[in-house]
Amino acid sequence: MIKAMIAIDEKRGMANDTEIPWHLPTDLQYYRDQTRGQAVLMGYGMYKEFTKPFGDRTSYVATTSDEPLMEGFHKVKDAYKFLKDYKGDIWHLGGAGLFATTFDLVDELYLTQLEGDFGCTKFFPEYKDAFELVSESEPQEENGIKFTFQVWKRTTPLR
């Protein structure tokens, strides 16, 4: 099963050109709790933000670059084929480009839905026509930002 995890604002914004424009420690802990001990796939842009791999996760990086990755990261040249052929559960972490090319393979969405528009320049794909909301946490607030944790399941057939 392919599960996507991302925090988005009301316009489906994920980030701007230099960073994620919010800081929510509760969201980071939720991410850690959900993905602990499992495999994760990230795009090259996200990979460049790390100095070492996730501790107890198998970390795959989608990239066509011939540049070697840091120790502990595993290169994936064809993310679509990799996800289609992957046996077991894997967390799809994006970014925007990776979501755009592989989104039709995602089974479940784990969204942190933020209230407001954060002026993002990178966006999560439109999802509400292909998924249904199956659970949502009580609203929370941290650092002046209101948000909920949501789980969405695919309702349209996968490719």
PDB file of C-alpha atoms in Angstrom:
ATOM      1  CA  MET A   1       0.000   0.000   0.000  1.00  0.00           C
ATOM      2  CA  ILE A   2       1.239   3.464  -0.892  1.00  0.00           C
ATOM      3  CA  LYS A   3       0.442   6.125   1.675  1.00  0.00           C
ATOM      4  CA  ALA A   4       1.169   9.784   1.017  1.00  0.00           C
ATOM      5  CA  MET A   5       1.898  12.097   3.932  1.00  0.00           C
ATOM      6  CA  ILE A   6       1.992  15.872   3.628  1.00  0.00           C
ATOM      7  CA  ALA A   7       0.954  19.093   5.348  1.00  0.00           C
ATOM      8  CA  ILE A   8      -0.978  21.492   3.120  1.00  0.00           C
ATOM      9  CA  ASP A   9      -2.659  24.855   3.449  1.00  0.00           C
ATOM     10  CA  GLU A  10      -6.177  25.708   2.252  1.00  0.00           C
ATOM     11  CA  LYS A  11      -4.941  26.161  -1.336  1.00  0.00           C
ATOM     12  CA  ARG A  12      -3.097  22.793  -1.264  1.00  0.00           C
ATOM     13  CA  GLY A  13       0.196  24.660  -0.800  1.00  0.00           C
ATOM     14  CA  MET A  14       3.070  22.489   0.436  1.00  0.00           C
ATOM     15  CA  ALA A  15       6.083  24.793   0.378  1.00  0.00           C
ATOM     16  CA  ASN A  16       7.635  27.783  -1.297  1.00  0.00           C
ATOM     17  CA  ASP A  17      10.875  27.840  -3.266  1.00  0.00           C
ATOM     18  CA  THR A  18      13.105  27.815  -0.174  1.00  0.00           C
ATOM     19  CA  GLU A  19      11.236  26.194   2.716  1.00  0.00           C
ATOM     20  CA  ILE A  20       8.044  24.989   4.324  1.00  0.00           C
ATOM     21  CA  PRO A  21       6.495  28.227   5.643  1.00  0.00           C
ATOM     22  CA  TRP A  22       5.246  26.833   8.964  1.00  0.00           C
ATOM     23  CA  HIS A  23       6.706  25.051  11.972  1.00  0.00           C
ATOM     24  CA  LEU A  24       4.471  22.555  13.747  1.00  0.00           C
ATOM     25  CA  PRO A  25       6.310  20.229  16.174  1.00  0.00           C
ATOM     26  CA  THR A  26       3.076  18.250  16.697  1.00  0.00           C
ATOM     27  CA  ASP A  27       2.939  17.550  12.958  1.00  0.00           C
ATOM     28  CA  LEU A  28       6.579  16.431  12.932  1.00  0.00           C
ATOM     29  CA  GLN A  29       5.878  14.046  15.811  1.00  0.00           C
ATOM     30  CA  TYR A  30       2.803  12.694  13.996  1.00  0.00           C
ATOM     31  CA  TYR A  31       4.984  12.079  10.937  1.00  0.00           C
ATOM     32  CA  ARG A  32       7.600  10.261  13.027  1.00  0.00           C
ATOM     33  CA  ASP A  33       4.978   8.126  14.747  1.00  0.00           C
ATOM     34  CA  GLN A  34       3.257   7.110  11.512  1.00  0.00           C
ATOM     35  CA  THR A  35       6.392   6.236   9.527  1.00  0.00           C
ATOM     36  CA  ARG A  36       8.535   4.666  12.263  1.00  0.00           C
ATOM     37  CA  GLY A  37      10.088   1.388  11.143  1.00  0.00           C
ATOM     38  CA  GLN A  38       8.777   1.633   7.580  1.00  0.00           C
ATOM     39  CA  ALA A  39      10.023   2.569   4.120  1.00  0.00           C
ATOM     40  CA  VAL A  40       9.764   6.142   2.816  1.00  0.00           C
ATOM     41  CA  LEU A  41      10.210   7.585  -0.671  1.00  0.00           C
ATOM     42  CA  MET A  42      11.153  11.230  -1.125  1.00  0.00           C
ATOM     43  CA  GLY A  43      12.144  13.464  -4.000  1.00  0.00           C
ATOM     44  CA  TYR A  44      15.667  14.757  -4.475  1.00  0.00           C
ATOM     45  CA  GLY A  45      14.772  18.249  -3.227  1.00  0.00           C
ATOM     46  CA  MET A  46      13.607  16.850   0.099  1.00  0.00           C
ATOM     47  CA  TYR A  47      16.657  14.587   0.304  1.00  0.00           C
ATOM     48  CA  LYS A  48      18.968  17.627   0.015  1.00  0.00           C
ATOM     49  CA  GLU A  49      17.455  19.018   3.232  1.00  0.00           C
ATOM     50  CA  PHE A  50      18.814  16.079   5.262  1.00  0.00           C
ATOM     51  CA  THR A  51      22.268  15.492   6.705  1.00  0.00           C
ATOM     52  CA  LYS A  52      21.589  11.814   7.461  1.00  0.00           C
ATOM     53  CA  PRO A  53      18.852   9.245   6.789  1.00  0.00           C
ATOM     54  CA  PHE A  54      15.849   8.726   9.032  1.00  0.00           C
ATOM     55  CA  GLY A  55      16.897   6.554  11.962  1.00  0.00           C
ATOM     56  CA  ASP A  56      14.683   3.507  11.758  1.00  0.00           C
ATOM     57  CA  ARG A  57      13.240   3.932   8.276  1.00  0.00           C
ATOM     58  CA  THR A  58      14.442   2.672   4.912  1.00  0.00           C
ATOM     59  CA  SER A  59      14.938   5.887   2.955  1.00  0.00           C
ATOM     60  CA  TYR A  60      14.546   5.874  -0.834  1.00  0.00           C
ATOM     61  CA  VAL A  61      15.288   8.927  -2.970  1.00  0.00           C
ATOM     62  CA  ALA A  62      13.791   9.456  -6.427  1.00  0.00           C
ATOM     63  CA  THR A  63      16.457  10.983  -8.632  1.00  0.00           C
ATOM     64  CA  THR A  64      17.806  10.684 -12.145  1.00  0.00           C
ATOM     65  CA  SER A  65      21.121  12.232 -11.095  1.00  0.00           C
ATOM     66  CA  ASP A  66      24.272  10.128 -11.304  1.00  0.00           C
ATOM     67  CA  GLU A  67      25.570  11.894  -8.205  1.00  0.00           C
ATOM     68  CA  PRO A  68      26.046   9.426  -5.336  1.00  0.00           C
ATOM     69  CA  LEU A  69      23.709   9.752  -2.346  1.00  0.00           C
ATOM     70  CA  MET A  70      24.775   9.990   1.262  1.00  0.00           C
ATOM     71  CA  GLU A  71      25.255   6.719   3.063  1.00  0.00           C
ATOM     72  CA  GLY A  72      21.971   5.215   4.226  1.00  0.00           C
ATOM     73  CA  PHE A  73      19.882   6.528   1.311  1.00  0.00           C
ATOM     74  CA  HIS A  74      18.883   4.313  -1.614  1.00  0.00           C
ATOM     75  CA  LYS A  75      18.610   5.705  -5.159  1.00  0.00           C
ATOM     76  CA  VAL A  76      15.458   5.147  -7.205  1.00  0.00           C
ATOM     77  CA  LYS A  77      15.850   6.089 -10.887  1.00  0.00           C
ATOM     78  CA  ASP A  78      12.229   5.428 -11.958  1.00  0.00           C
ATOM     79  CA  ALA A  79       9.888   6.359  -9.092  1.00  0.00           C
ATOM     80  CA  TYR A  80       6.733   5.324 -10.932  1.00  0.00           C
ATOM     81  CA  LYS A  81       8.004   1.816 -11.679  1.00  0.00           C
ATOM     82  CA  PHE A  82       9.490   1.540  -8.180  1.00  0.00           C
ATOM     83  CA  LEU A  83       6.168   2.357  -6.499  1.00  0.00           C
ATOM     84  CA  LYS A  84       4.158   0.184  -8.884  1.00  0.00           C
ATOM     85  CA  ASP A  85       6.408  -2.819  -8.187  1.00  0.00           C
ATOM     86  CA  TYR A  86       7.049  -2.197  -4.460  1.00  0.00           C
ATOM     87  CA  LYS A  87       5.988  -5.085  -2.224  1.00  0.00           C
ATOM     88  CA  GLY A  88       4.616  -3.969   1.134  1.00  0.00           C
ATOM     89  CA  ASP A  89       3.735  -0.596   2.577  1.00  0.00           C
ATOM     90  CA  ILE A  90       5.645   2.559   1.733  1.00  0.00           C
ATOM     91  CA  TRP A  91       5.198   6.215   2.664  1.00  0.00           C
ATOM     92  CA  HIS A  92       5.309   8.686  -0.232  1.00  0.00           C
ATOM     93  CA  LEU A  93       6.616  12.003   1.094  1.00  0.00           C
ATOM     94  CA  GLY A  94       6.765  14.070  -2.084  1.00  0.00           C
ATOM     95  CA  GLY A  95       7.719  16.826  -3.006  1.00  0.00           C
ATOM     96  CA  ALA A  96       5.479  18.428  -5.535  1.00  0.00           C
ATOM     97  CA  GLY A  97       7.219  17.038  -8.632  1.00  0.00           C
ATOM     98  CA  LEU A  98       7.235  13.483  -7.311  1.00  0.00           C
ATOM     99  CA  PHE A  99       3.568  13.723  -6.336  1.00  0.00           C
ATOM    100  CA  ALA A 100       2.702  15.072  -9.799  1.00  0.00           C
ATOM    101  CA  THR A 101       4.242  12.056 -11.567  1.00  0.00           C
ATOM    102  CA  THR A 102       3.142   9.249  -9.215  1.00  0.00           C
ATOM    103  CA  PHE A 103      -0.056  10.451  -7.548  1.00  0.00           C
ATOM    104  CA  ASP A 104      -2.290   8.015  -9.433  1.00  0.00           C
ATOM    105  CA  LEU A 105      -0.582   5.150  -7.525  1.00  0.00           C
ATOM    106  CA  VAL A 106      -1.391   6.469  -4.029  1.00  0.00           C
ATOM    107  CA  ASP A 107      -3.914   4.448  -1.975  1.00  0.00           C
ATOM    108  CA  GLU A 108      -4.252   6.650   1.126  1.00  0.00           C
ATOM    109  CA  LEU A 109      -3.552  10.250   2.086  1.00  0.00           C
ATOM    110  CA  TYR A 110      -2.441  11.346   5.535  1.00  0.00           C
ATOM    111  CA  LEU A 111      -2.896  15.101   5.404  1.00  0.00           C
ATOM    112  CA  THR A 112      -2.191  17.738   7.977  1.00  0.00           C
ATOM    113  CA  GLN A 113      -4.742  20.326   6.835  1.00  0.00           C
ATOM    114  CA  LEU A 114      -3.756  23.852   7.866  1.00  0.00           C
ATOM    115  CA  GLU A 115      -6.139  26.776   8.014  1.00  0.00           C
ATOM    116  CA  GLY A 116      -5.089  29.730   5.891  1.00  0.00           C
ATOM    117  CA  ASP A 117      -3.032  30.539   2.826  1.00  0.00           C
ATOM    118  CA  PHE A 118       0.730  30.511   3.383  1.00  0.00           C
ATOM    119  CA  GLY A 119       1.744  31.927  -0.009  1.00  0.00           C
ATOM    120  CA  CYS A 120       3.154  28.638  -1.239  1.00  0.00           C
ATOM    121  CA  THR A 121       4.607  28.158  -4.717  1.00  0.00           C
ATOM    122  CA  LYS A 122       4.560  24.336  -4.657  1.00  0.00           C
ATOM    123  CA  PHE A 123       1.237  22.519  -4.519  1.00  0.00           C
ATOM    124  CA  PHE A 124      -0.219  19.124  -3.710  1.00  0.00           C
ATOM    125  CA  PRO A 125      -2.345  17.588  -6.506  1.00  0.00           C
ATOM    126  CA  GLU A 126      -6.119  17.931  -6.539  1.00  0.00           C
ATOM    127  CA  TYR A 127      -7.382  14.931  -4.581  1.00  0.00           C
ATOM    128  CA  LYS A 128     -10.973  15.348  -3.440  1.00  0.00           C
ATOM    129  CA  ASP A 129     -12.521  13.746  -6.549  1.00  0.00           C
ATOM    130  CA  ALA A 130     -10.461  10.546  -6.167  1.00  0.00           C
ATOM    131  CA  PHE A 131     -10.453  10.162  -2.361  1.00  0.00           C
ATOM    132  CA  GLU A 132     -12.935  10.294   0.492  1.00  0.00           C
ATOM    133  CA  LEU A 133     -12.306  11.602   3.985  1.00  0.00           C
ATOM    134  CA  VAL A 134     -12.481   8.695   6.446  1.00  0.00           C
ATOM    135  CA  SER A 135     -11.201  10.337   9.646  1.00  0.00           C
ATOM    136  CA  GLU A 136     -10.294  13.733  11.008  1.00  0.00           C
ATOM    137  CA  SER A 137      -8.830  14.763  14.344  1.00  0.00           C
ATOM    138  CA  GLU A 138     -10.213  17.464  16.558  1.00  0.00           C
ATOM    139  CA  PRO A 139      -8.872  20.900  15.545  1.00  0.00           C
ATOM    140  CA  GLN A 140      -5.549  21.809  17.115  1.00  0.00           C
ATOM    141  CA  GLU A 141      -3.535  25.012  17.288  1.00  0.00           C
ATOM    142  CA  GLU A 142       0.213  25.460  17.532  1.00  0.00           C
ATOM    143  CA  ASN A 143       2.377  28.524  16.876  1.00  0.00           C
ATOM    144  CA  GLY A 144      -0.799  30.418  15.950  1.00  0.00           C
ATOM    145  CA  ILE A 145      -1.731  27.897  13.226  1.00  0.00           C
ATOM    146  CA  LYS A 146      -4.940  25.874  13.336  1.00  0.00           C
ATOM    147  CA  PHE A 147      -4.860  22.401  11.777  1.00  0.00           C
ATOM    148  CA  THR A 148      -6.348  18.905  11.743  1.00  0.00           C
ATOM    149  CA  PHE A 149      -4.969  15.488  10.872  1.00  0.00           C
ATOM    150  CA  GLN A 150      -6.987  13.806   8.131  1.00  0.00           C
ATOM    151  CA  VAL A 151      -6.976  10.370   6.510  1.00  0.00           C
ATOM    152  CA  TRP A 152      -8.379   9.978   2.998  1.00  0.00           C
ATOM    153  CA  LYS A 153      -8.879   6.689   1.120  1.00  0.00           C
ATOM    154  CA  ARG A 154      -8.946   6.317  -2.646  1.00  0.00           C
ATOM    155  CA  THR A 155     -12.403   5.814  -4.153  1.00  0.00           C
ATOM    156  CA  THR A 156     -11.398   5.720  -7.828  1.00  0.00           C
ATOM    157  CA  PRO A 157      -9.537   2.724  -9.266  1.00  0.00           C
ATOM    158  CA  LEU A 158      -5.746   2.764  -9.327  1.00  0.00           C
ATOM    159  CA  ARG A 159      -3.992   2.542 -12.667  1.00  0.00           C
TER     160      ARG A 159
END
